[in-house]
Each structure stands twice: as C-alpha cells, then as structure tokens.
Short mmCIF file of C-alpha atoms and ligand atoms in Angstrom, two decimals:
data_model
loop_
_atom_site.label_atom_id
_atom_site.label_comp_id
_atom_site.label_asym_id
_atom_site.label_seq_id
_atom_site.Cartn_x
_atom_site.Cartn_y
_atom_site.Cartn_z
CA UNK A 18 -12.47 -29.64 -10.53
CA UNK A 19 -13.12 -26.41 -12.32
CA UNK A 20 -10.61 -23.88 -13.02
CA UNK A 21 -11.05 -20.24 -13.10
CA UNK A 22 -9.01 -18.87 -15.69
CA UNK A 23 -7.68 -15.23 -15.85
CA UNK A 24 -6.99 -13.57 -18.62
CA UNK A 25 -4.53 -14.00 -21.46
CA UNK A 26 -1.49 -11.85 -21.13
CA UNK A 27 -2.42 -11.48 -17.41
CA UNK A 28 1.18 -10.34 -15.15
CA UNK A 29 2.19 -12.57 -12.60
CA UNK A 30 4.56 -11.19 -10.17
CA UNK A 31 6.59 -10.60 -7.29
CA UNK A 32 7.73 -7.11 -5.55
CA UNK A 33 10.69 -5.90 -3.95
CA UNK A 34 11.69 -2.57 -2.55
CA UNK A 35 14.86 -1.64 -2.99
CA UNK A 36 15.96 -0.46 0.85
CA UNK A 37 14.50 -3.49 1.92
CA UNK A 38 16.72 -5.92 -0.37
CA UNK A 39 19.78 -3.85 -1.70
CA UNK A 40 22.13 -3.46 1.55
CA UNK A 41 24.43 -0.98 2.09
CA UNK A 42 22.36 1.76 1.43
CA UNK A 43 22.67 5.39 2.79
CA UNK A 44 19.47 7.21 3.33
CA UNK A 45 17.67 8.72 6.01
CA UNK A 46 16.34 5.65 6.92
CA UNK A 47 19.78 4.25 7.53
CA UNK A 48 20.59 6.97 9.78
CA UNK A 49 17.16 6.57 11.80
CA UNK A 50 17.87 3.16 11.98
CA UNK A 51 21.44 3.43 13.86
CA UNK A 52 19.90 5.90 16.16
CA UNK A 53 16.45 4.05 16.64
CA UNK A 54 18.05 0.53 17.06
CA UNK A 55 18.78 -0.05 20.68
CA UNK A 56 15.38 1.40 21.83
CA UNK A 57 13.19 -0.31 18.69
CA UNK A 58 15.07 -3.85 20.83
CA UNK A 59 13.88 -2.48 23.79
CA UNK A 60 10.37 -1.60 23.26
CA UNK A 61 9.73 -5.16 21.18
CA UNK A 62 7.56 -6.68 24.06
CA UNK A 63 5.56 -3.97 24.02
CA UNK A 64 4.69 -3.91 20.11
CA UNK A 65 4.87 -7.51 19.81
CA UNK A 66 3.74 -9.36 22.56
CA UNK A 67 0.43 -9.35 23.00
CA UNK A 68 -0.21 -9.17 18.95
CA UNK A 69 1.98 -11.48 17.52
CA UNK A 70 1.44 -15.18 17.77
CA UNK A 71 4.83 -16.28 17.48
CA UNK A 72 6.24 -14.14 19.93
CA UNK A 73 8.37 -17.43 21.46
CA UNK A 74 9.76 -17.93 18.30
CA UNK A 75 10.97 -14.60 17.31
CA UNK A 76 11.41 -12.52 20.70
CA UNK A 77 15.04 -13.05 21.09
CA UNK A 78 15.52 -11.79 17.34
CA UNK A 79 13.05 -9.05 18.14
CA UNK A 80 14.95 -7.42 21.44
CA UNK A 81 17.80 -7.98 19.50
CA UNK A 82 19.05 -4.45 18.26
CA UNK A 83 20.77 -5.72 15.06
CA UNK A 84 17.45 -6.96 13.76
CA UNK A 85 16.80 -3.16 13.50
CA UNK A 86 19.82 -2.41 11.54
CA UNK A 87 19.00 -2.76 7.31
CA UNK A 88 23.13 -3.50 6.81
CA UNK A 89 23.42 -5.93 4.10
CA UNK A 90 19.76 -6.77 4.04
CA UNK A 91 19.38 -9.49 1.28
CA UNK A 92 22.51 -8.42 -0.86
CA UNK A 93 20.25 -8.56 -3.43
CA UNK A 94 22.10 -5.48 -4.89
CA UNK A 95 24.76 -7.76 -5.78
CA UNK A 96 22.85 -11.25 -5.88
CA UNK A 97 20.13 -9.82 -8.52
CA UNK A 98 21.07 -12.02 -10.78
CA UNK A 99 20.54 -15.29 -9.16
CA UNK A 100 17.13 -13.92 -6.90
CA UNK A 101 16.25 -13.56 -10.80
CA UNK A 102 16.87 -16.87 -11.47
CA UNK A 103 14.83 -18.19 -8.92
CA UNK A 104 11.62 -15.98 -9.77
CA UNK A 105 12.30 -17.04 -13.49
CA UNK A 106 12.04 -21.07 -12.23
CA UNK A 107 8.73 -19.89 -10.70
CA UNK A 108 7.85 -18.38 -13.87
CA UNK A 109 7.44 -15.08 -12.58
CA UNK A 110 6.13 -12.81 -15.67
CA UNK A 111 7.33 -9.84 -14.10
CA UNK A 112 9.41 -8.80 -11.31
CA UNK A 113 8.82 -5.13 -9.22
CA UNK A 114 11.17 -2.96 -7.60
CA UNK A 115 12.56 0.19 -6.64
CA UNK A 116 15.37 2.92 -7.88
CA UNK A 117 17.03 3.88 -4.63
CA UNK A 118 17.17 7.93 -5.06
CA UNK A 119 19.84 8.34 -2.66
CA UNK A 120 22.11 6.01 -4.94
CA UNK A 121 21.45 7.43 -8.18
CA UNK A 122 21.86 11.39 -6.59
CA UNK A 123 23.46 11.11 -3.60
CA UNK A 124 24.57 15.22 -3.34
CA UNK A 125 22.14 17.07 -5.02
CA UNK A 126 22.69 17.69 -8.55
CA UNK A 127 25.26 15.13 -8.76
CA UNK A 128 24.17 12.07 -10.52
CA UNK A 129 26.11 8.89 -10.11
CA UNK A 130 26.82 7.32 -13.46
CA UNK A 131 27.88 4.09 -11.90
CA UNK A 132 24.85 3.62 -10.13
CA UNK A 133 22.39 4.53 -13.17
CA UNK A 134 24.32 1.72 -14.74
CA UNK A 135 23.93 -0.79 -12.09
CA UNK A 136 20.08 -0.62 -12.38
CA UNK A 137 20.42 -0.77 -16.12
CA UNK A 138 22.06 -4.45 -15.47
CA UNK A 139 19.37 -5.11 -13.22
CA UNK A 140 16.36 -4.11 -16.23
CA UNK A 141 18.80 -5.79 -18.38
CA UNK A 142 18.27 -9.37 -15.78
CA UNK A 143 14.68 -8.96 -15.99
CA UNK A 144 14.32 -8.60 -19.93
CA UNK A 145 16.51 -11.59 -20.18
CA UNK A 146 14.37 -13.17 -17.90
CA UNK A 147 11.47 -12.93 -20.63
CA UNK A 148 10.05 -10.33 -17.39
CA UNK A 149 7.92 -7.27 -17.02
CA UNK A 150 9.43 -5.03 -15.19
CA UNK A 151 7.71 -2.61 -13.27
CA UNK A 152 9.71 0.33 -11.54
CA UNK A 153 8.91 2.34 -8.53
CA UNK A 154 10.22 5.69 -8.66
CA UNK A 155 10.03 6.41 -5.02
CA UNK A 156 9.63 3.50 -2.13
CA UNK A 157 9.64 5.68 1.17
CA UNK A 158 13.80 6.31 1.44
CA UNK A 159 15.65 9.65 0.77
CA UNK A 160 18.62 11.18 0.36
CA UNK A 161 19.96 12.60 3.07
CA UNK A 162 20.00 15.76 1.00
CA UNK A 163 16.53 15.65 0.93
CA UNK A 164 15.80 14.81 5.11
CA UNK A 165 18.20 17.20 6.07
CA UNK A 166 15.61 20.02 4.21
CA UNK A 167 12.62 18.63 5.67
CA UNK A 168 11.48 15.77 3.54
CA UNK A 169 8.26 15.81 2.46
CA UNK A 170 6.68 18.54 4.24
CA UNK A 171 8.99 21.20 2.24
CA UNK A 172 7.27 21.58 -0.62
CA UNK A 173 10.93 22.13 -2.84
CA UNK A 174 10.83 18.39 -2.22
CA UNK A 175 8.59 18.44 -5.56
CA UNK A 176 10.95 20.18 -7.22
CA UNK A 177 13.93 18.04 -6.22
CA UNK A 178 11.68 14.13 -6.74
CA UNK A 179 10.94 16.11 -10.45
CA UNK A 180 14.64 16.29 -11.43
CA UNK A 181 15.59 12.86 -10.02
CA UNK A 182 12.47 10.95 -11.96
CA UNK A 183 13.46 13.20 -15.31
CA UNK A 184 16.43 11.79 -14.86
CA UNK A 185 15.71 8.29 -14.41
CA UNK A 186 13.24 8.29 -16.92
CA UNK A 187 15.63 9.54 -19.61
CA UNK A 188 17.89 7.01 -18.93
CA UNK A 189 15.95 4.27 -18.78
CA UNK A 190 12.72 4.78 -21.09
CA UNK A 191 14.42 2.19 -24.00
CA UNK A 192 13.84 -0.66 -20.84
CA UNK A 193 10.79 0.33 -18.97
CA UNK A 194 7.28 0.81 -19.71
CA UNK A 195 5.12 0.98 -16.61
CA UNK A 196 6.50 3.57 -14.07
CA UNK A 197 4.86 3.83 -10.62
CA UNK A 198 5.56 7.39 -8.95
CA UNK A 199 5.61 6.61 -5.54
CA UNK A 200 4.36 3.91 -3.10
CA UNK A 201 1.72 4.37 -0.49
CA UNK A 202 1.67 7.88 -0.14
CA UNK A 203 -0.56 7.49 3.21
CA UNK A 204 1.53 5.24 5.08
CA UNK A 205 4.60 7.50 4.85
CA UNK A 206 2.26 10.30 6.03
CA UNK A 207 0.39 8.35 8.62
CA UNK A 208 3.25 6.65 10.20
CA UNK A 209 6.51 9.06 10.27
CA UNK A 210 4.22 12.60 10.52
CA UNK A 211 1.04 12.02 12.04
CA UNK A 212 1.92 8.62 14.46
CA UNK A 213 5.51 9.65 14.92
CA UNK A 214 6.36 5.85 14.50
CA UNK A 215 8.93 6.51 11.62
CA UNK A 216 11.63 9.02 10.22
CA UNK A 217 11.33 11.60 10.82
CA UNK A 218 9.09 10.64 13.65
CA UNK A 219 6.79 13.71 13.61
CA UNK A 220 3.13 13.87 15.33
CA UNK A 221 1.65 16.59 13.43
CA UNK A 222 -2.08 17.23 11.78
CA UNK A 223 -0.57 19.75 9.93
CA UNK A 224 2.83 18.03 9.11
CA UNK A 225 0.72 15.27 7.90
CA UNK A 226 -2.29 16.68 5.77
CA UNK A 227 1.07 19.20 4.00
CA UNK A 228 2.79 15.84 2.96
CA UNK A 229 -0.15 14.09 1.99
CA UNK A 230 -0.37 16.64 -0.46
CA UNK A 231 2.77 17.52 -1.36
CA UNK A 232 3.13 14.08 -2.07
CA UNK A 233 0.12 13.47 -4.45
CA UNK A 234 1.15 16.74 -5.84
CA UNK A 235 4.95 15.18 -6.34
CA UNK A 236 2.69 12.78 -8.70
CA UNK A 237 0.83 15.10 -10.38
CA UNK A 238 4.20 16.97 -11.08
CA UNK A 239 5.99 14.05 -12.73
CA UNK A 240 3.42 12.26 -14.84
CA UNK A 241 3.40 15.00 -17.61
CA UNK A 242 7.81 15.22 -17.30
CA UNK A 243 7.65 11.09 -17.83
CA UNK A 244 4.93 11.45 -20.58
CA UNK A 245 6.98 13.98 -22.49
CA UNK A 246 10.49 11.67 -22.42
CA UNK A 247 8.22 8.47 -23.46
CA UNK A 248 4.53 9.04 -24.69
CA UNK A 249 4.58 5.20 -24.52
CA UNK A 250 5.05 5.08 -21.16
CA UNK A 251 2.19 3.99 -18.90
CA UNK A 252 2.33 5.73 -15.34
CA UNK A 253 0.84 4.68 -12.36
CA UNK A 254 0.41 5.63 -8.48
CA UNK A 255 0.47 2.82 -5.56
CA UNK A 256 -1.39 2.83 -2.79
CA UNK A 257 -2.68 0.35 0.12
CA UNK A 258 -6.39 0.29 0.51
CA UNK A 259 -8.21 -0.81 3.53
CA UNK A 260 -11.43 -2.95 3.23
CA UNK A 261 -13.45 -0.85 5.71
CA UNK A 262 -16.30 -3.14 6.70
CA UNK A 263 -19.33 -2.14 9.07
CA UNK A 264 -19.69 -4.40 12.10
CA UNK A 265 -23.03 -3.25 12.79
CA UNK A 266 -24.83 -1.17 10.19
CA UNK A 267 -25.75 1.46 12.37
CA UNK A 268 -25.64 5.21 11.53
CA UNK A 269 -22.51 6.38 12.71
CA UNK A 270 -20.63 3.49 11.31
CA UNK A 271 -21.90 4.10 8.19
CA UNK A 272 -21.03 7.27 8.27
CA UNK A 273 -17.50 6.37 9.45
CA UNK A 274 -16.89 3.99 6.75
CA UNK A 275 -18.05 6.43 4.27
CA UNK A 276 -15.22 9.28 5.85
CA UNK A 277 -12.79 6.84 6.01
CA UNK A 278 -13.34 5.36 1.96
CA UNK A 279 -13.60 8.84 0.87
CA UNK A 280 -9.79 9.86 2.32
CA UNK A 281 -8.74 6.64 1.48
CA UNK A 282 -9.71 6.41 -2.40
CA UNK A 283 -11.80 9.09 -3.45
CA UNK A 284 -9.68 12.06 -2.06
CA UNK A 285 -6.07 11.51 -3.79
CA UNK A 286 -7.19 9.41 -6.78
CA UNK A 287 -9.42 12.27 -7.29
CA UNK A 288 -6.86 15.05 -6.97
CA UNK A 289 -4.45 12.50 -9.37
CA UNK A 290 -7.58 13.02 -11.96
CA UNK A 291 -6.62 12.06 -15.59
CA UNK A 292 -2.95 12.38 -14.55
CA UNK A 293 -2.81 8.69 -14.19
CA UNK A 294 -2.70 5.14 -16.11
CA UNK A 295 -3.05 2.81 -14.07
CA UNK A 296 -4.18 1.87 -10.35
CA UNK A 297 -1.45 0.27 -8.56
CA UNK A 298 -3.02 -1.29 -5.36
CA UNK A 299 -1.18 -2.67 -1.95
CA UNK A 300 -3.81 -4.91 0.08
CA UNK A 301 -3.17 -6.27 3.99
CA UNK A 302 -5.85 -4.68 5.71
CA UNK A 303 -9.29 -5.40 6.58
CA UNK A 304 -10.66 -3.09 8.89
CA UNK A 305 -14.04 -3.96 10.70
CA UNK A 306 -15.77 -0.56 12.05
CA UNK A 307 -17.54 -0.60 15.54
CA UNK A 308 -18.23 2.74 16.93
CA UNK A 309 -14.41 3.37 15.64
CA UNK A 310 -11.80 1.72 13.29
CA UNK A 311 -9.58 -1.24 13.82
CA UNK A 312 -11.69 -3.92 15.36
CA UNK A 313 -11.63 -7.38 14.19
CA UNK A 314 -12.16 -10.37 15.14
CA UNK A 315 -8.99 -11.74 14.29
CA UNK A 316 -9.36 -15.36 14.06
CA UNK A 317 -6.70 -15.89 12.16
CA UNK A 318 -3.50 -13.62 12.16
CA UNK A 319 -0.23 -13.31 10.62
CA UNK A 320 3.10 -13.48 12.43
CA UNK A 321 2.46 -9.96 12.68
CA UNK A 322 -0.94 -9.95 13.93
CA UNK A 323 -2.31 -8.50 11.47
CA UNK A 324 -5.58 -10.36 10.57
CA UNK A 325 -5.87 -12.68 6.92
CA UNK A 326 -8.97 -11.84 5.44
CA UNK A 327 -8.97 -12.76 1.92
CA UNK A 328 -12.39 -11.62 1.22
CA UNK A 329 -11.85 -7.95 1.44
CA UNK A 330 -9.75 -7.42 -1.74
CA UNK A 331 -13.01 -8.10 -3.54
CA UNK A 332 -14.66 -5.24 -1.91
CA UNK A 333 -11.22 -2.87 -2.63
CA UNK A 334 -11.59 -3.81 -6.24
CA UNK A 335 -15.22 -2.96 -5.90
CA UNK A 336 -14.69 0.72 -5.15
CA UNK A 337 -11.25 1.05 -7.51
CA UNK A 338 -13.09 -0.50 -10.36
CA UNK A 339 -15.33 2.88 -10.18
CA UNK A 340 -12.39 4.63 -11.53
CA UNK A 341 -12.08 2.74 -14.37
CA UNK A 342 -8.41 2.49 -14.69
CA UNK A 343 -6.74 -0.54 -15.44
CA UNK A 344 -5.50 -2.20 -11.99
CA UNK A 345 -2.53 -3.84 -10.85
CA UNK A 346 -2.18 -5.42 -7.82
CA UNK A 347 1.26 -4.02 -6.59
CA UNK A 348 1.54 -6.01 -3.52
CA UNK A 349 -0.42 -8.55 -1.30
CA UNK A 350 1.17 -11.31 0.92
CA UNK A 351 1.54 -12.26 4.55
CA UNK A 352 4.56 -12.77 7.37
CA UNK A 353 4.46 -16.08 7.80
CA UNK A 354 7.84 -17.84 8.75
CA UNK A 355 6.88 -21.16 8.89
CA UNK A 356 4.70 -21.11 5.92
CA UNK A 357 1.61 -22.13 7.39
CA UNK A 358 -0.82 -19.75 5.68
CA UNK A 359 0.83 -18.32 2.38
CA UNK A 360 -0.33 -20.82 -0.12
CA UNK A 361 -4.25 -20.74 1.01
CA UNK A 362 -4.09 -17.16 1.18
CA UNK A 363 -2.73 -16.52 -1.96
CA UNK A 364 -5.16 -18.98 -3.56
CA UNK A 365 -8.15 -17.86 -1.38
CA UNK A 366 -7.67 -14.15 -2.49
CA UNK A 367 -6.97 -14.91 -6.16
CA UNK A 368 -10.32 -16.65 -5.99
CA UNK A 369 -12.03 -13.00 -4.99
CA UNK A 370 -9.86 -11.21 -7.33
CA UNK A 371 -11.11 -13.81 -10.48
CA UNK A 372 -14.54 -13.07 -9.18
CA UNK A 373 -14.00 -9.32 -9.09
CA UNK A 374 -12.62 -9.45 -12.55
CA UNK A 375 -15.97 -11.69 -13.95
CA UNK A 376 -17.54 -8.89 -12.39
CA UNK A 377 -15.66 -6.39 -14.47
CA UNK A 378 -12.54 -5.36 -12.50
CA UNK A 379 -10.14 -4.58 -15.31
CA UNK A 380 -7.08 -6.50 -13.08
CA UNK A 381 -4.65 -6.88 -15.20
CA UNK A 382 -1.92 -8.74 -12.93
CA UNK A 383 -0.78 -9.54 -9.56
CA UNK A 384 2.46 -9.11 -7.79
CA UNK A 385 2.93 -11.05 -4.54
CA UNK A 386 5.10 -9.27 -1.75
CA UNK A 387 7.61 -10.38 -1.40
CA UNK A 388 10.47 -12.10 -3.60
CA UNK A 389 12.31 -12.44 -0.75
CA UNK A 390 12.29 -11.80 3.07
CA UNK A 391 13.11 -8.65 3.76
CA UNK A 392 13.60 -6.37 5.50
CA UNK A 393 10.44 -4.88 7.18
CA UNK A 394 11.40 -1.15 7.87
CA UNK A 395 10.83 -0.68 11.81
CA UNK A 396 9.94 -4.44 12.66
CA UNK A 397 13.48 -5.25 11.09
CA UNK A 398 14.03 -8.95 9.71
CA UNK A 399 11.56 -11.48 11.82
CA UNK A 400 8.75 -10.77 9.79
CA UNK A 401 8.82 -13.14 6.74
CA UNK A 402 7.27 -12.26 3.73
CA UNK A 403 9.11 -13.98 1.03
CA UNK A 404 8.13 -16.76 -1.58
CA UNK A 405 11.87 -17.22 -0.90
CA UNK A 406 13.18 -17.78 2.42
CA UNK A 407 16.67 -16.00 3.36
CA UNK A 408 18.56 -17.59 5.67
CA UNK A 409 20.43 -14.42 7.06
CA UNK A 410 23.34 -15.49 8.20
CA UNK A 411 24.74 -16.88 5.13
CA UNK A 412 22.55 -15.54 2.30
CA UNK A 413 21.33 -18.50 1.40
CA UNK A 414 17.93 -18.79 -0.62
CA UNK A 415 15.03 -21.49 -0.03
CA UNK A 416 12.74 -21.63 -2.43
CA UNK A 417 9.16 -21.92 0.02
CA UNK A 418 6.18 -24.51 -0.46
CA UNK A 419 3.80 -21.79 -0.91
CA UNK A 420 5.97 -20.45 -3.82
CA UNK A 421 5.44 -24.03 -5.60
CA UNK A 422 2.25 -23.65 -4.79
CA UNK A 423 2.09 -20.48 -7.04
CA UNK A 424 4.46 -21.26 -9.72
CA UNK A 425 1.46 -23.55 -10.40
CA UNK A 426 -0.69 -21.30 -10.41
CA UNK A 427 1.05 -19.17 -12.74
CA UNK A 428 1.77 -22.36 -15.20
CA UNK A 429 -1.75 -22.95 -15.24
CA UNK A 430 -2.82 -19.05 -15.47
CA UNK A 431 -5.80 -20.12 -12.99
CA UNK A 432 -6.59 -21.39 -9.75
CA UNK A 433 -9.19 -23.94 -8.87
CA UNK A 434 -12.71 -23.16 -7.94
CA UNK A 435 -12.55 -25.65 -4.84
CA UNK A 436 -10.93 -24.10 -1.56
CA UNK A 437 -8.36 -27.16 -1.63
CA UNK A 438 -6.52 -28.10 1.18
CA UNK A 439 -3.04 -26.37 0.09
CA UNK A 440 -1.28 -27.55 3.43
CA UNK A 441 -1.72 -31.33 2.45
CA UNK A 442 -1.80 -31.27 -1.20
CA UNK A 443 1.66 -29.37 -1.29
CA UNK A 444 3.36 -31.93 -0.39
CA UNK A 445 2.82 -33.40 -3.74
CA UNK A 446 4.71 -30.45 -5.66
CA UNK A 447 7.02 -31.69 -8.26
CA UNK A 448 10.08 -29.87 -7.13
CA UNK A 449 11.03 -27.32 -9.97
C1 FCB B 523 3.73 -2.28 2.50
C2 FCB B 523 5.02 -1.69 1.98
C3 FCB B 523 6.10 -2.72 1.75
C4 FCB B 523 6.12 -3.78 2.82
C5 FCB B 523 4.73 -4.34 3.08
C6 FCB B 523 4.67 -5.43 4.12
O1 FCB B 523 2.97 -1.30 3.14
O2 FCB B 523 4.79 -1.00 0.78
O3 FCB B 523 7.32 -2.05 1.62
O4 FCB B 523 6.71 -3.29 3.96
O5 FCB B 523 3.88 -3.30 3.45
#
C-alpha cells in the first residue's frame, strides 16, 4: 500500500467559530435569533424535507424552536481547555477560531479588558498544546453597535472593524502569527442582503454588491494597520469557493461558468491584490452548470443535502494556485450525525488535495470543520459537523470514528493511495 506523503511542517487542523461554540454571546445574531426562532421551527419542513435525507431523524429537533436559539452552544467559552485536550490527543497541529467583536467592544470605544484576557488564555491553551493557532478577525457576528448603524452596507463599518482589529492585533501580536481578516465575505453578502435568508435579512442588488465591497475593502483597510503592529505577521482572507463544473460543454455554460469563476475568485482576490499572504479557502460546494447553476446529480448527500463531491477541491486549487499565494485550507467537512461519510470524505479529498499539491498547489495545511458540533447559524444544532460529537444536553464530548480515522492520518502525515474501505477498517482503531 503506498502512501502519499505531504509535506514536512504541513498544518493539520480543526476550525471553530466563535458564535457557533462560545455561548452566551450578544450580537446581532443573538437578537435575530430570538426573533427568528418560532418561525425558522415552523418553516423546517419546507427547507428540510425534501433535501435532507435524515429528515425522520432530525424533524422533531428541527420544528423545534430552541434548536434555533445559539444559548450556551458548546460552552466551549468556558470548556476551551478540555475541547483542547481532545484536539491535542488527535494531534491536531493547529487549532482555528474566532475573536467575538461584540465581546472584546461591546459599546463602541469601550474595550473590555476582561474579555481581551480571556482569549489570551485561550492562545495561551493552544501554545501549550504545541498548536498553531490561526485567528479569524471577523466570523459573520457584530456588535449590536455596529447592526444598529447598518452593518456592512455603511461604509463607517470600515472604520469601526479598523479600530477593533488594531486593537486586537496589539494585544495579541506576541501569540499569533497568521491573522485571517474576515470569513467568506460572499456568503454574508449573498445570504443576509441579496437572499434575505439572514440578519439583517435584506433582498437588495444594491445592498449586496455595497457590502461585497465594503467588505473586501474592510480587508484591504486592515492588512497594512496589522503589518505595521507586527511586520512578522502573515495575513490572510477566507473565502468558500465553488467547483463550478459544466454539465454539457455547450456555449452558454461555458460562458456561465466563466461569469460565475470570475466573481467568485478573480473579482475580490483581484481587488485584495498584493494586500494579502495567504489564501485561506472554505470548500462544500460543487456546483454542476446546466443552462443555470445548482444542478447536480446528487448521489450522495450530506445530512444537509448538500452533495459530497470530493473531486472538486482539486479543480478549486487549480484556479487558486494561479495566484500563487500560499494556501490554507480553512475549512472542509460534512453534517453527518451518524458518521457514515466523514472518514472517506476526508480521506477521498486529501487524496485530490496531495495530487493538487504534486501538481504544484503550494497547500500548506488543512483544517477540518469542525472541532465540535456546532452550532449551524440558521439550521441551529441538527446539523453535525464535528470530529467531536456534543451531546447537548449535558455537554458531554465523544470523540467520533472518523476523527480516529484522521488522527491517523495526521500521525502518519499521509494518507494511502488505495480508496480503502474506511467504514470497515475503522473498526480496527486503537482507541487513543
Ligand atoms: C461555512 C461557515 C462555517 C460553517 C460551515 C458549515 O460557510 O464559514 O461557519 O457554518 O459553513
């Protein structure tokens, strides 16, 4: 059995997000939340039916409207140290998350010394930990400060997200080299001000093409105020790319995918220029074009419905590699509560991302997401992501067979060349 090695010094890792994890935050997406719950529980059949193949399983937690409410979440704001633990037994080389803005300046201006110190613990856990860590400035929540003066689409926001990450940065330069700025810009403008889906649920062209760029601006704005508190520092943007594939190579498909790669890579990593270290990318989607986006064949889904389709992170790596940036891989897993898929996906997929580095993809780690279940912003807690499973109702942790399955990996720094039959040769994991 041949092994495909990946380079020496190569990051393996896992990502968080801190609204996701913490609890008990206060942020505009806890106040969306309280007012959103009740009809998020109503309209679950809707979303979910049809598309999810465990519907049976989950639908009572789904029409449920506590699943909607983030509350304590994981706890992991005061369980950080032993979630470390457990990511250290996997031998996790580095562990991502994010700074919570609406903790660390909860009134504007007003800085909250406690707070700065709690995530100085937290860096503290990691280095201890022998871990990386890598530290994203802003993960889609904000101060209410913030929401209440129109979010992104007021362009001050760029002012105010400069301050905060000056802040930050100062206080934590000694403990953190690689800095991401903000975490898939397009999602945040797709989903709350073009779809309407999230807060602050607006369905605008215009609301959406002024935060896409006052958001890649926001970047632009705080690489050079991070460079000049630590010239060390290496700064990076995240985004999530869609494989757009062709299902028929016809004209106007072509032409679509080319539209569609152009807004989706060329356009902002173009604006972002030199103003940038590394390439953090987000995969999940693989998007087969037909006359018009989003249609797959989706033989095999996620809890979520959202098709697993290993192969197109090799093509994403394809186009990034063009920019010749070094490239993380910021996030990549599935929602899959009972476990079924994880282990073969994360295998199958480092396979194309080994063959996209042979081919001279300059991929210089790979974080899974997530840690932990989570929770998973308007779809609340049935969606599963974790390498560690979270029983809810009494915080308890479960380390997953898929996570053995890449604590192996990690040991090994390479996965086999063979597509192996994870779901029967797990069961012969040494327990850690
Ligand atoms: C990404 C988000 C992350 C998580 C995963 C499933 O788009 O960055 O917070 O919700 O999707």
């Amino acid at each position: 059995m041949n092994l495909l090695e990946f380079p020496k010094n190569f990051l393996w890792g896992a990502s968080t997000s801190a609204h996701q994890v913490e609890g008990n935050n206060h942020n505009d997406w806890t106040e969306w939340e309280k007012k959103q719950a009740e009809h998020l529980a109503a309209d679950a059949p809707r979303r979910f039916e049809k598309t999810s193949p465990v519907w049976e399983q989950i639908k009572h937690q789904a029409t449920d409207k506590n699943n909607y409410i983030s509350g304590l979440a994981c706890d992991h704001y005061r369980r950080f140290e032993a979630d470390l633990d457990l990511a250290k037994q996997l031998g996790l080389t580095a562990y991502r998350f994010s700074i919570e803005w609406s903790r660390i300046e909860p009134k504007q201006g007003q800085f909250n010394e406690q707070e700065i110190e709690h995530y100085r613990e937290l860096l503290k856990a990691i280095k201890a930990r022998g871990m990386v860590p890598f530290v994203t400035l802003w993960h889609w929540t904000l101060p209410l400060w913030v929401s209440e003066q129109g979010g992104w689409r007021n362009r001050r926001t760029i002012e105010y997200f400069s301050h905060y990450v000056a802040h930050v940065v100062e206080a934590y330069k000694n403990d953190v080299k690689y800095w991401v700025t903000t975490n898939e810009q397009e999602s945040v403008a797709g989903e709350a001000y073009f779809l309407g889906h999230w807060p602050p649920q607006q369905r605008s062209l215009l609301s959406y093409l002024r935060v896409t760029n006052n958001l890649i601006d926001a970047h632009r704005a705080v690489y050079p105020i991070i460079k000049a508190l630590d010239s060390d520092a290496e700064v990076g943007i995240v985004n999530g790319y869609v494989y757009f594939d062709v299902e028929h190579r016809r004209a106007l498909n072509r032409l679509l995918k080319s539209v569609a790669n152009w807004w989706g890579y060329y356009y902002s990593l173009g604006r972002i220029g030199r103003r940038l270290d590394f390439i953090g990318l987000n995969y999940y989607f693989h998007n087969r074009i037909n006359y018009w986006f989003s249609r797959n064949t989706n033989e095999q889904v996620s809890d979520l419905g959202w098709e697993i389709y290993p192969g197109g992170i090799y093509h994403v790596l394809k186009l990034l590699k063009r920019f010749k940036k070094p490239i993380y891989i910021t996030e990549h897993g599935v929602a899959d509560g009972k476990d079924k898929y994880r282990a073969k996906y994360i295998d199958d997929s480092l396979r194309q991302i080994h063959r996209s580095i042979s081919e001279g993809a300059d991929v210089r780690g790979y974080f899974h997401w997530s840690l932990l279940d989570n929770f998973e912003w308007d779809k609340g807690f049935w969606p599963r992501f974790g390498l560690i499973e979270i029983d809810y109702a009494t915080q308890e942790r479960k380390i997953r067979d898929s996570a053995l399955h890449y604590a192996e990996i990690i040991k090994a720094n390479a996965v086999t060349s063979n597509d192996l039959n994870n779901l029967t040769r797990r069961k012969n994991y040494a327990r850690l």
